[in-house]
JSON list of C-alpha atoms in Angstrom, two decimals:
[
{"chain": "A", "resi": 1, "resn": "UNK", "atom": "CA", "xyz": [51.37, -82.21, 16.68]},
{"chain": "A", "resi": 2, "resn": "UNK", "atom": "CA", "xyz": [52.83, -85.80, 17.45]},
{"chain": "A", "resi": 3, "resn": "UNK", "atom": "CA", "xyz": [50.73, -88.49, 15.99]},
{"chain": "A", "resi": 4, "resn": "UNK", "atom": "CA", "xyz": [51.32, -92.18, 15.53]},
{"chain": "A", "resi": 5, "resn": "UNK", "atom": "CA", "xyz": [50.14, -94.22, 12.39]},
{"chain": "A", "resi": 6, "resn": "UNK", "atom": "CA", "xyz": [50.10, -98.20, 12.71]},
{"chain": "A", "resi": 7, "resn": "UNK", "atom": "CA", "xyz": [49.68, -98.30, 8.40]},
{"chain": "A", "resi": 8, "resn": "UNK", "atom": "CA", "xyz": [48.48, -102.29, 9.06]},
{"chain": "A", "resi": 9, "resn": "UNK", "atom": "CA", "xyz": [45.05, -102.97, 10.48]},
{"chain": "A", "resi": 10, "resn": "UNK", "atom": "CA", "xyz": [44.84, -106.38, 10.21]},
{"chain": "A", "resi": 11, "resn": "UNK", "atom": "CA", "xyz": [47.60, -109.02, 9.54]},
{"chain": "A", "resi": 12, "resn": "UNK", "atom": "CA", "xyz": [46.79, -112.77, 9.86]},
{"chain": "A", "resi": 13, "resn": "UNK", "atom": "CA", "xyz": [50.57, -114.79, 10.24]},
{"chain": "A", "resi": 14, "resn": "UNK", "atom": "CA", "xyz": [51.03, -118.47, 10.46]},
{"chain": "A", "resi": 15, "resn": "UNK", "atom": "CA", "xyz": [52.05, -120.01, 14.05]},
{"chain": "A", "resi": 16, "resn": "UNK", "atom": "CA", "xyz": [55.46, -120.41, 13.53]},
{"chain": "A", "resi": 17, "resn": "UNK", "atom": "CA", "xyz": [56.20, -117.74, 11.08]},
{"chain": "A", "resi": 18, "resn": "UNK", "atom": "CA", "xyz": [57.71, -114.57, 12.02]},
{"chain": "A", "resi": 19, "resn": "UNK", "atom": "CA", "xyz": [56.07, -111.08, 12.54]},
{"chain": "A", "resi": 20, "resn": "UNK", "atom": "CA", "xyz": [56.92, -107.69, 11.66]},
{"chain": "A", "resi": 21, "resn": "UNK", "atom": "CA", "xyz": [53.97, -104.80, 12.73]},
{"chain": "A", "resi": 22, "resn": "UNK", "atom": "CA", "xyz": [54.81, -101.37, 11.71]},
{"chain": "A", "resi": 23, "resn": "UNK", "atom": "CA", "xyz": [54.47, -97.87, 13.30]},
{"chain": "A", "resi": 24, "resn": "UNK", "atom": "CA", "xyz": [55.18, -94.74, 12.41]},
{"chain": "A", "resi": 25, "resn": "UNK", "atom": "CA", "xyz": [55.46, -91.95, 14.75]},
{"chain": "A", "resi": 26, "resn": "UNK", "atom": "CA", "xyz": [55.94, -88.05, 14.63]},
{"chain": "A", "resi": 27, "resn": "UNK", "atom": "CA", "xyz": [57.42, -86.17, 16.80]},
{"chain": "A", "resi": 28, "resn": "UNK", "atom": "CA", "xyz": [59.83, -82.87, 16.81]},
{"chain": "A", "resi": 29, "resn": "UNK", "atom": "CA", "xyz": [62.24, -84.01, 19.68]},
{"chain": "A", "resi": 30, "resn": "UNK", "atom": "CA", "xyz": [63.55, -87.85, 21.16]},
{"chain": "A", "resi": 31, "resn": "UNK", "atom": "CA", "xyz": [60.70, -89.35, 21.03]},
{"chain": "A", "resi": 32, "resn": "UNK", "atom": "CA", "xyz": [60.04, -92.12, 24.43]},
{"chain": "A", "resi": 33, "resn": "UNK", "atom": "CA", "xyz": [58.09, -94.69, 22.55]},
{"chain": "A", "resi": 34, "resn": "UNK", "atom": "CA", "xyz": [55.86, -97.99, 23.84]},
{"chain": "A", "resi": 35, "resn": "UNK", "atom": "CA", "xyz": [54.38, -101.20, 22.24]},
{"chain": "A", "resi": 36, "resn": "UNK", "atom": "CA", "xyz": [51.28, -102.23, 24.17]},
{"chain": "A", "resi": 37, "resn": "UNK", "atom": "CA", "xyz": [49.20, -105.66, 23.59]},
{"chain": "A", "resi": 38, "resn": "UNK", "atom": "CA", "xyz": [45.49, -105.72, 24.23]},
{"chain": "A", "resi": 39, "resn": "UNK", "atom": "CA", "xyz": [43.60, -109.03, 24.63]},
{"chain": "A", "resi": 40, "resn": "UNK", "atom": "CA", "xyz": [39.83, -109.00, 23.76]},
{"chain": "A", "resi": 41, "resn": "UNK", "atom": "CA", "xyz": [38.21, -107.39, 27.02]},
{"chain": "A", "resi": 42, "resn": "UNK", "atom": "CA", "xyz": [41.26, -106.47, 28.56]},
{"chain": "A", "resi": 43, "resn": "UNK", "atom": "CA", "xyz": [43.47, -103.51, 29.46]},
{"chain": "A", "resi": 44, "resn": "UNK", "atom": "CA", "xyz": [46.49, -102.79, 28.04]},
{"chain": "A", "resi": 45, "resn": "UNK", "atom": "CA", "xyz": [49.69, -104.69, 28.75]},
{"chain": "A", "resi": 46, "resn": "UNK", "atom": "CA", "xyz": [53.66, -102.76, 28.24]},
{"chain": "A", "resi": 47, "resn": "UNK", "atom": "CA", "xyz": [55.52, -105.32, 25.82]},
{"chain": "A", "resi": 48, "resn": "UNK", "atom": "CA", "xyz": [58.09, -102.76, 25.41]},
{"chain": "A", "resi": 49, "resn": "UNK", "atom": "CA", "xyz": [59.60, -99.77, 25.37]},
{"chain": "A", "resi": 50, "resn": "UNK", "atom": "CA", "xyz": [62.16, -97.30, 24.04]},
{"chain": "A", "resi": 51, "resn": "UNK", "atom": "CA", "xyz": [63.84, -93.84, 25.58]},
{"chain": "A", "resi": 52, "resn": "UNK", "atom": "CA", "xyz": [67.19, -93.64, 24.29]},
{"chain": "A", "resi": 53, "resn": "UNK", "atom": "CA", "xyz": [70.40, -95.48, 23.89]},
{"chain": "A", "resi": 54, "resn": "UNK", "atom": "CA", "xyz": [70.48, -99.34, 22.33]},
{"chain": "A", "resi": 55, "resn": "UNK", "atom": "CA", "xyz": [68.02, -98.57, 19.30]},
{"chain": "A", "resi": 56, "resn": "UNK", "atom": "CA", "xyz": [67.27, -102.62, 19.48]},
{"chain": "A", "resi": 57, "resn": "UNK", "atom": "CA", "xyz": [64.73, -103.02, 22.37]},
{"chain": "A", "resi": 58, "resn": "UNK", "atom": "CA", "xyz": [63.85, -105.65, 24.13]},
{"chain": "A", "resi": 59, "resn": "UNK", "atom": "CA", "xyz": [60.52, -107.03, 25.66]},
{"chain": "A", "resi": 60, "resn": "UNK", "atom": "CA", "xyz": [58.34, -109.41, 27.44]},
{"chain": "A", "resi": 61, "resn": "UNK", "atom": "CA", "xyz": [57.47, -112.82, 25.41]},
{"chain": "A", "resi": 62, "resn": "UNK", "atom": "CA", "xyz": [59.99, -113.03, 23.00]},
{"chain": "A", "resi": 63, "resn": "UNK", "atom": "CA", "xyz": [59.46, -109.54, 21.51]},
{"chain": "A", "resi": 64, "resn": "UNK", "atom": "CA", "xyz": [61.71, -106.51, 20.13]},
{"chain": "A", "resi": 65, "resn": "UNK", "atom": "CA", "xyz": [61.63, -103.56, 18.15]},
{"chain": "A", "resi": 66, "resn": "UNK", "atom": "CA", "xyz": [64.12, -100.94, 16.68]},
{"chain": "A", "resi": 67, "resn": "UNK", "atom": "CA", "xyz": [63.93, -97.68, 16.81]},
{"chain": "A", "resi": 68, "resn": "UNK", "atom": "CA", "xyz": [65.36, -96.06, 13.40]},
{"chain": "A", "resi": 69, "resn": "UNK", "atom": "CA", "xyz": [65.17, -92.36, 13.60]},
{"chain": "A", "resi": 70, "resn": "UNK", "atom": "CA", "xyz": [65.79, -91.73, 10.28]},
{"chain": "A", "resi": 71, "resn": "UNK", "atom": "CA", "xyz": [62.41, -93.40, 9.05]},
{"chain": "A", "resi": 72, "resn": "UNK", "atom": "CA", "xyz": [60.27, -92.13, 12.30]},
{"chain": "A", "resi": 73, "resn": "UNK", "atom": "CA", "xyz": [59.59, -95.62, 13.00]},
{"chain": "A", "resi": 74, "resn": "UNK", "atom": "CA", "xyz": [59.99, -98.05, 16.08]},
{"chain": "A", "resi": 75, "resn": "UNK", "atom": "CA", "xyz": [58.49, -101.53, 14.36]},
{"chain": "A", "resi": 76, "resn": "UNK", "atom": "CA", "xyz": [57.39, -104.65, 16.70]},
{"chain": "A", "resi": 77, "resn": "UNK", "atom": "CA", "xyz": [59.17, -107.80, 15.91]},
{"chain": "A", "resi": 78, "resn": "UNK", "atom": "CA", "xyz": [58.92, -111.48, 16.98]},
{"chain": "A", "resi": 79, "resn": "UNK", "atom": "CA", "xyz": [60.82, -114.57, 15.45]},
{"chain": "A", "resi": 80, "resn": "UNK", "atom": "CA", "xyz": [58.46, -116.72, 15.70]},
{"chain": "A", "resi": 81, "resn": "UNK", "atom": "CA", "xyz": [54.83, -116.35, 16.18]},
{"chain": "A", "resi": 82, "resn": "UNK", "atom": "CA", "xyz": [52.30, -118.72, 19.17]},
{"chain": "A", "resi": 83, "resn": "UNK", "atom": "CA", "xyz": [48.80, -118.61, 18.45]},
{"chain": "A", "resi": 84, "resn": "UNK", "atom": "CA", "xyz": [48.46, -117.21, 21.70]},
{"chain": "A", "resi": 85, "resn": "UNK", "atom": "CA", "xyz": [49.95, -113.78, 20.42]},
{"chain": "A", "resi": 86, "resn": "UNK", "atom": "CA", "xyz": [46.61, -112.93, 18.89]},
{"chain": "A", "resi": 87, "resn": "UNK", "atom": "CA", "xyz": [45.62, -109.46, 20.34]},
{"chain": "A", "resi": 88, "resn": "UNK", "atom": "CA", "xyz": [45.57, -106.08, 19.11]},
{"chain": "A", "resi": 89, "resn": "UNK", "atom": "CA", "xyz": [48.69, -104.40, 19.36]},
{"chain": "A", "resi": 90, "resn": "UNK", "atom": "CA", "xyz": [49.07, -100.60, 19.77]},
{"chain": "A", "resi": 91, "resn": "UNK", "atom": "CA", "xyz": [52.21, -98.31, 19.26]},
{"chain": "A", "resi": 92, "resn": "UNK", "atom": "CA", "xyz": [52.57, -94.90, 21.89]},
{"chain": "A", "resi": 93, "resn": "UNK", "atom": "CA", "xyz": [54.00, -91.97, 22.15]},
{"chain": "A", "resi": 94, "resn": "UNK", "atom": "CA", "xyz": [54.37, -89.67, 25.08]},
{"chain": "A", "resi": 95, "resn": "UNK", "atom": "CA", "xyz": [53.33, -86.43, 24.18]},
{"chain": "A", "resi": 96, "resn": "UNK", "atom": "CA", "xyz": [55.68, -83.38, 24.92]},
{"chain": "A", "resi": 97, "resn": "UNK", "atom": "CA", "xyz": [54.09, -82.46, 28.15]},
{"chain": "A", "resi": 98, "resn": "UNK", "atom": "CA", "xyz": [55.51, -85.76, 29.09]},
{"chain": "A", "resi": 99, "resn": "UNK", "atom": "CA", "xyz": [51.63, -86.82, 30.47]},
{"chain": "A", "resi": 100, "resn": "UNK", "atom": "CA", "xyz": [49.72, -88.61, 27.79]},
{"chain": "A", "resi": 101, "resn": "UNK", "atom": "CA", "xyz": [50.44, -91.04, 25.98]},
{"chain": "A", "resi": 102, "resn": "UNK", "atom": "CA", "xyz": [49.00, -91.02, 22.12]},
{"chain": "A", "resi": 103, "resn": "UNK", "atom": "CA", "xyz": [48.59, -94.29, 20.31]},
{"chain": "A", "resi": 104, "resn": "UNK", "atom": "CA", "xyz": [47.88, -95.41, 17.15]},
{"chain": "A", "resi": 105, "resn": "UNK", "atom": "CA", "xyz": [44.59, -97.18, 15.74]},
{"chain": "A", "resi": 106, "resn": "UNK", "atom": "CA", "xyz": [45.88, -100.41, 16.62]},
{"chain": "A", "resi": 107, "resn": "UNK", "atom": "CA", "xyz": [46.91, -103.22, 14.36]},
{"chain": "A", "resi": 108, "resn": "UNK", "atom": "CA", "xyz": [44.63, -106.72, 14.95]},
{"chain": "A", "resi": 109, "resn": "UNK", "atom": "CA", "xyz": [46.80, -109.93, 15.24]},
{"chain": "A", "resi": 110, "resn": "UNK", "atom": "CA", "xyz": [45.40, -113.08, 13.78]},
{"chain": "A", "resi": 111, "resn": "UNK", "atom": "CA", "xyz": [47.37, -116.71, 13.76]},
{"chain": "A", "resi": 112, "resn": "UNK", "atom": "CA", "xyz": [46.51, -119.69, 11.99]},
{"chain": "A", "resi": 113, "resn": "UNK", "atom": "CA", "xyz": [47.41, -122.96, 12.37]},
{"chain": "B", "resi": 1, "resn": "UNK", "atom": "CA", "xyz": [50.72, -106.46, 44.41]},
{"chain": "B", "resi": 2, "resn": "UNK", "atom": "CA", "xyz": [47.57, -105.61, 43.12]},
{"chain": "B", "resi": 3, "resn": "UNK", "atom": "CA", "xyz": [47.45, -104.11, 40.16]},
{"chain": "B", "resi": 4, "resn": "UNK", "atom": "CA", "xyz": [45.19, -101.01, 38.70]},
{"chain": "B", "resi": 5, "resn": "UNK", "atom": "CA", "xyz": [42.07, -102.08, 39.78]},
{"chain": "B", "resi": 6, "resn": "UNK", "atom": "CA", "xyz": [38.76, -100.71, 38.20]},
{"chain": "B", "resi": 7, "resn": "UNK", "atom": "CA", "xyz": [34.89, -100.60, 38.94]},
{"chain": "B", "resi": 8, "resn": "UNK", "atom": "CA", "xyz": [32.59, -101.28, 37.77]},
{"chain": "B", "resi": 9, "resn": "UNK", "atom": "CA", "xyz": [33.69, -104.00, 35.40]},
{"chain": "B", "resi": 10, "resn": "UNK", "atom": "CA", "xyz": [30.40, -103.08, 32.86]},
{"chain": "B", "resi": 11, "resn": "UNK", "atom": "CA", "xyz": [27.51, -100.46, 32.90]},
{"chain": "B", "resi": 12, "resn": "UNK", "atom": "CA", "xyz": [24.85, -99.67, 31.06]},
{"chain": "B", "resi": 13, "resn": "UNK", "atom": "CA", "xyz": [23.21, -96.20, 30.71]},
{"chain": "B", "resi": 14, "resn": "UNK", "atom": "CA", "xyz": [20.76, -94.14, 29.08]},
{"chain": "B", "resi": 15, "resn": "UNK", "atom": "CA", "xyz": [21.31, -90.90, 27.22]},
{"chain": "B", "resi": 16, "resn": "UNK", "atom": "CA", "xyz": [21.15, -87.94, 29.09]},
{"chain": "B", "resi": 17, "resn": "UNK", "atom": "CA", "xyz": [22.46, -89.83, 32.71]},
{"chain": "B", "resi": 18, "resn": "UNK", "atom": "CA", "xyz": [25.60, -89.07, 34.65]},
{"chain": "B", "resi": 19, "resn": "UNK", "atom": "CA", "xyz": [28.55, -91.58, 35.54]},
{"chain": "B", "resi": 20, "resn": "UNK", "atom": "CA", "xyz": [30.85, -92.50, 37.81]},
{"chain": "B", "resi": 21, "resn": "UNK", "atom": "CA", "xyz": [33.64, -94.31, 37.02]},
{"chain": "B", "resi": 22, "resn": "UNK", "atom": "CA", "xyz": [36.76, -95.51, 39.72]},
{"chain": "B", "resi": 23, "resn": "UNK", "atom": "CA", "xyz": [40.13, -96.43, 39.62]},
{"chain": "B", "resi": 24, "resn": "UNK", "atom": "CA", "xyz": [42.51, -97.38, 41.88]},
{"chain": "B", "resi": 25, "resn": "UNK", "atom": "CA", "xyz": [46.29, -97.81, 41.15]},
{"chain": "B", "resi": 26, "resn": "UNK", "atom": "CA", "xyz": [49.11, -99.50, 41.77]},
{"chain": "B", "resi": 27, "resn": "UNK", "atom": "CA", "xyz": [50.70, -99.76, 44.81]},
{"chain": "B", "resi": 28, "resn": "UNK", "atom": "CA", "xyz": [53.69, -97.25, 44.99]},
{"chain": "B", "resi": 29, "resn": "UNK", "atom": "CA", "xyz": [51.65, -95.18, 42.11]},
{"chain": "B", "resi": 30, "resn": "UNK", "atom": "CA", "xyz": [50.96, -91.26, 42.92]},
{"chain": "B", "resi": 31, "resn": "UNK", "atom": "CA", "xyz": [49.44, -90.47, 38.84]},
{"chain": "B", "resi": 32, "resn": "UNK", "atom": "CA", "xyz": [46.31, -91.59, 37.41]},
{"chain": "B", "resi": 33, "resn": "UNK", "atom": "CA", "xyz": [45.48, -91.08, 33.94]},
{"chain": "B", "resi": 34, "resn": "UNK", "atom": "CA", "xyz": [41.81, -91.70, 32.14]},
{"chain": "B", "resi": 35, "resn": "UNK", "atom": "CA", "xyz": [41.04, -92.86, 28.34]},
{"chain": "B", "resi": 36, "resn": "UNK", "atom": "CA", "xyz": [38.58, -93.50, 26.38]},
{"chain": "B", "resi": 37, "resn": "UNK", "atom": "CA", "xyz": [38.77, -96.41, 23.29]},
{"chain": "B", "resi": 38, "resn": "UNK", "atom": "CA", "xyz": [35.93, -96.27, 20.84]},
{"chain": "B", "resi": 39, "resn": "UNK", "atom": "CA", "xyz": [35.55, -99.54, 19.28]},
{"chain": "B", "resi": 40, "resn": "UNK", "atom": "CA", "xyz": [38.17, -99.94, 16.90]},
{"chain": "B", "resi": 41, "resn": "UNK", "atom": "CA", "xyz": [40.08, -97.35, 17.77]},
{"chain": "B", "resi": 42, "resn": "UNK", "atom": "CA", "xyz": [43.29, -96.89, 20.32]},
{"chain": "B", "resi": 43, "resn": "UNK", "atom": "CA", "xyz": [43.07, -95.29, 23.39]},
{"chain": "B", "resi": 44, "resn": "UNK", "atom": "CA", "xyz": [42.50, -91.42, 23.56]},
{"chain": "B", "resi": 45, "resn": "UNK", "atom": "CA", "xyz": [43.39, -89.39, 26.71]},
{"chain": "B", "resi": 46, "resn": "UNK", "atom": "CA", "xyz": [40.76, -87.74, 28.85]},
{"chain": "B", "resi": 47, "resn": "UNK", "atom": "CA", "xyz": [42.60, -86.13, 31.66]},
{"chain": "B", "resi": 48, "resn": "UNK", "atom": "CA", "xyz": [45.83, -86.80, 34.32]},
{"chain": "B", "resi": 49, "resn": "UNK", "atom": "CA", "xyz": [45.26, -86.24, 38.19]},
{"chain": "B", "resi": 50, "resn": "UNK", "atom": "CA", "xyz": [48.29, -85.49, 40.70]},
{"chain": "B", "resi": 51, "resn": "UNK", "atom": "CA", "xyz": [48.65, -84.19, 43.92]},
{"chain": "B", "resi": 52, "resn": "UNK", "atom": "CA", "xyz": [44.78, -84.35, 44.04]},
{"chain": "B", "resi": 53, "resn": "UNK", "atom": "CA", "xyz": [44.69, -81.73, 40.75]},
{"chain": "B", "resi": 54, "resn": "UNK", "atom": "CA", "xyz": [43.99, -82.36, 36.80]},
{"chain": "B", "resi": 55, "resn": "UNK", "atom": "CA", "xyz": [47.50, -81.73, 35.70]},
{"chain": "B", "resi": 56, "resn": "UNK", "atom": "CA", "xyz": [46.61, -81.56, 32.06]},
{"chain": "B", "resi": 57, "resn": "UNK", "atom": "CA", "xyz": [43.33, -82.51, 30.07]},
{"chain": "B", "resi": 58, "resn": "UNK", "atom": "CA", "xyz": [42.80, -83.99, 26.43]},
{"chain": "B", "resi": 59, "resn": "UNK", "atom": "CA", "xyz": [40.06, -82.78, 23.60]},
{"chain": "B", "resi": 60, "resn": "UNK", "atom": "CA", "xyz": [37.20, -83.71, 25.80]},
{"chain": "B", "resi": 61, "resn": "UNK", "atom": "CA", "xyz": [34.29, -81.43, 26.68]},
{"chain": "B", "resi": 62, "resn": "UNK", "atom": "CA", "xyz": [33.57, -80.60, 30.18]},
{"chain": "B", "resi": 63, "resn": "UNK", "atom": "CA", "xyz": [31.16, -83.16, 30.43]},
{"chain": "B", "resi": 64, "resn": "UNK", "atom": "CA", "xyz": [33.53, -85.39, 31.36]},
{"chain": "B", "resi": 65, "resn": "UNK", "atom": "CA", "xyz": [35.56, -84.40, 35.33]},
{"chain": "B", "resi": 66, "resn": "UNK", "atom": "CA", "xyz": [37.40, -86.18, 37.54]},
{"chain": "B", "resi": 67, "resn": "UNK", "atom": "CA", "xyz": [38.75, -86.14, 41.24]},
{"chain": "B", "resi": 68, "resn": "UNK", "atom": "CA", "xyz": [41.32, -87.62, 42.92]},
{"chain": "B", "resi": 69, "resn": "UNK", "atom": "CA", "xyz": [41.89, -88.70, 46.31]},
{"chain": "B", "resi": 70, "resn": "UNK", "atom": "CA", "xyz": [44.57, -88.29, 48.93]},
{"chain": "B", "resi": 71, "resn": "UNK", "atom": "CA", "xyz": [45.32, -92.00, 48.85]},
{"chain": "B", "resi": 72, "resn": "UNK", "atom": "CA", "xyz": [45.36, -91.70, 45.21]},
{"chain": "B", "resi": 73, "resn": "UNK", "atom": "CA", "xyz": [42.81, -93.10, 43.53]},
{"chain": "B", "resi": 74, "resn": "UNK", "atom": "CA", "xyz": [40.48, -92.18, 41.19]},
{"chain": "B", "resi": 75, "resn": "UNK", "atom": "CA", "xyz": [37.07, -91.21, 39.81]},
{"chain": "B", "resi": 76, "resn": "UNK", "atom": "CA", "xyz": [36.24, -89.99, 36.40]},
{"chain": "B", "resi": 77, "resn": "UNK", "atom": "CA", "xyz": [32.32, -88.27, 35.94]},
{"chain": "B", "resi": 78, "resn": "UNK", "atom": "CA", "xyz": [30.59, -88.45, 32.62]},
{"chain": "B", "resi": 79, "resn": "UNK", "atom": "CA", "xyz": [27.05, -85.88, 32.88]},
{"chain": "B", "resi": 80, "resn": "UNK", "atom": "CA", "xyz": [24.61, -85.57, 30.07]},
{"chain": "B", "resi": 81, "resn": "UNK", "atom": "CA", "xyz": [25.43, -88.82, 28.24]},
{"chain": "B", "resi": 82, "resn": "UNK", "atom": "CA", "xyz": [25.50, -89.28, 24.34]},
{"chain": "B", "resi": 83, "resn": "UNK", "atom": "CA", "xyz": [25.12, -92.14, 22.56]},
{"chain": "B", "resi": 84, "resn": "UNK", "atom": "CA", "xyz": [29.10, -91.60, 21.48]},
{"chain": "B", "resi": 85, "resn": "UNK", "atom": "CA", "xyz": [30.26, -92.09, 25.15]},
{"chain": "B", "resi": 86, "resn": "UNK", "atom": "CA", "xyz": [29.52, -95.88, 24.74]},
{"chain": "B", "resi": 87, "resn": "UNK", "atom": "CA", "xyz": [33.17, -97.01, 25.32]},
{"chain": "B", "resi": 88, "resn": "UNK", "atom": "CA", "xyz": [35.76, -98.54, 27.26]},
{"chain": "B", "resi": 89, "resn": "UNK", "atom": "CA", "xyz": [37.06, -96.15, 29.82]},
{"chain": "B", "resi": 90, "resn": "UNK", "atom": "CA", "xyz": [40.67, -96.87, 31.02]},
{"chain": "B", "resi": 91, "resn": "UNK", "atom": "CA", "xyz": [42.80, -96.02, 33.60]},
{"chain": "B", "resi": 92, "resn": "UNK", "atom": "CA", "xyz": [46.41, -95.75, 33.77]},
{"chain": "B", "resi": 93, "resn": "UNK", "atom": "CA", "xyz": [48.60, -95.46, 36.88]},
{"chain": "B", "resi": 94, "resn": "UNK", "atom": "CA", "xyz": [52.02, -94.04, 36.74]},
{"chain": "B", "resi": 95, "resn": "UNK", "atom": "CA", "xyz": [54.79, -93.00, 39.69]},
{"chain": "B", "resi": 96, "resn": "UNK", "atom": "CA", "xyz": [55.81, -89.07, 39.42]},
{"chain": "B", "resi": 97, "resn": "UNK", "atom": "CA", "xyz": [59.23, -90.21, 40.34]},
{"chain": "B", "resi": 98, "resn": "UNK", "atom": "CA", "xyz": [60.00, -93.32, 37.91]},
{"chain": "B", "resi": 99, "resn": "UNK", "atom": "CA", "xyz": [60.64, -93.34, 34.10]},
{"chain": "B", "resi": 100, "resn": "UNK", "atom": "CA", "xyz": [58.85, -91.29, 31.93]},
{"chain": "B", "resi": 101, "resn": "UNK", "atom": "CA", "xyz": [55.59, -91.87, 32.05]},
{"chain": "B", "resi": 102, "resn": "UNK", "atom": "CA", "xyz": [55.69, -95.80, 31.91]},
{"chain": "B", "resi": 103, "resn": "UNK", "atom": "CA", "xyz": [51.65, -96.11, 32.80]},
{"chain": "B", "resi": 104, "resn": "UNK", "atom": "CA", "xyz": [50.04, -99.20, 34.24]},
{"chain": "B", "resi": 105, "resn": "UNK", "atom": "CA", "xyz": [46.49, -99.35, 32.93]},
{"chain": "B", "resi": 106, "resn": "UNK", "atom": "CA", "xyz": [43.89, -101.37, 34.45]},
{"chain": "B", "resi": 107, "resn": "UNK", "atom": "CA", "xyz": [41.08, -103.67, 32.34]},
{"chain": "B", "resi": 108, "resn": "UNK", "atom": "CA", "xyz": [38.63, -100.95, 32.24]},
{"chain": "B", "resi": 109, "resn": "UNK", "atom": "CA", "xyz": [35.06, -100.00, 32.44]},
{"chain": "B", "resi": 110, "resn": "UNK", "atom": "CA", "xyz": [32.81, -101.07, 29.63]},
{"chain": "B", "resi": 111, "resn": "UNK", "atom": "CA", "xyz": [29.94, -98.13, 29.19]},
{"chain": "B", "resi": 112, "resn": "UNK", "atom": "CA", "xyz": [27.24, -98.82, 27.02]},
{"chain": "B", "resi": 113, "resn": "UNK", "atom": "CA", "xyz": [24.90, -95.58, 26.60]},
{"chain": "B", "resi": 114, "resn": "UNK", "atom": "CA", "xyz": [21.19, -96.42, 25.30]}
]
C-alpha cells in the first residue's frame, strides 16, 4: 500500500537559515507527488508539485524539492527561511486509483529570530 | 475567482447527532473530494464525488455519506456521532480534465462532538 512518512515532526530553524524537511514516500509505480503548507486554522495550500521529468521542482515562495527515486524521497527545500514560513507542512501522494491523495503526519515549522 | 468555499466555518455537536457539512468548489471544478484531519495528524480521505456519484471511498464507516449536486457542489453527512469525529473536515476540488489530481482544498469545517 503507498504510504508517506515525514520522519521530522517538529523542526525549529533560524530566520535566515536554510531549510531542508524530509519525506519519504512508497509507492510501486511513478509516483505524482505534492508539498502542501497549512497555516493554523486554515486549509491546505499546493507549494509544489512533481509528475515526471526535471527531478528539481519548483514552487510558490521561494521553495523546491527533488525528487530522487532511488531513496523514495521528494524533500522540501528553501534557501533561506522568513518567519512567516511557520506552518505545518505536509508531503502527498496520489494513490493508484489516481483519486486520493495520502499525506504524511505533517512536519510543524517553527522560526526564531 | 472564488475559491473552495466551505460552511459552516465551526460546529459544535453532541454524541449521537447527525451533520451536514457543504462545499462548494472552484470555478471550472467538476470533482470534490472530503477529509478528515484529527489533530495532529494529516489529512485522511473520506470519499470523491463525480458526475453526481461517490467514485471511490476511504476506510470510513457508513456513517459518514455524501451527495453531490448537478452544479457541483458538495455535502458530506456524519449520523450517530462519536466523540472521535471531532475534527476538521476538508474539502478538495479538482477538474476531471486537468493534471492529475492537483486538488484545491478549501479552509474547512471545524466539528467539535461533545
Amino acid at each position: 500500500a503507498q504510504s508517506v512518512t515525514q520522519p521530522d515532526i517538529h523542526i525549529t530553524v533560524s530566520e535566515g537559515a536554510s531549510l531542508e524537511l524530509r519525506c519519504n514516500y512508497s509507492y510501486g509505480a511513478t509516483p505524482y507527488l505534492f508539498w502542501y503548507v497549512q497555516s493554523p486554522g486554515q486549509g491546505l495550500q499546493l507549494l509544489l508539485k512533481y509528475f515526471s521529468g526535471d527531478t528539481l521542482v519548483q514552487g510558490i515562495k521561494g521553495f523546491e524539492a527533488e525528487f530522487k527515486r532511488s531513496q523514495s524521497s521528494f524533500n522540501l527545500r528553501k534557501p533561506s527561511v522568513h518567519w512567516s514560513d511557520a506552518a505545518e507542512y505536509f508531503c502527498a501522494v496520489i494513490n493508484q486509483a489516481g483519486t486520493a491523495l495520502i499525506f504524511g503526519k505533517g512536519t510543524t515549522l517553527s522560526v526564531s529570530s | 475567482d472564488a475559491g473552495v468555499t466551505q460552511s459552516p466555518t465551526h460546529l459544535i455537536k453532541t454524541r449521537g447527532q447527525q451533520v451536514t457539512l457543504r462545499c462548494s468548489p472552484k470555478s471550472g471544478h467538476d470533482t470534490v473530494s472530503w477529509y478528515q484531519q484529527a489533530l495532529g495528524q494529516g489529512p485522511q480521505f473520506i470519499f470523491q464525488y463525480y458526475e453526481e456519484e461517490e467514485r471511490q471511498r476511504g476506510n470510513f464507516p457508513d456513517r459518514f455519506s455524501g451527495h453531490q449536486f448537478p452544479n457541483y457542489s458538495s455535502e458530506l453527512n456524519v449520523n450517530a456521532l462519536l466523540l472521535g469525529d471531532s475534527a476538521l473536515y476538508l474539502c478538495a476540488s479538482s477538474n476531471s480534465g486537468g493534471p492529475p489530481n492537483e486538488q484545491f482544498f478549501g479552509p474547512g469545517t471545524r466539528l467539535t462532538v461533545l
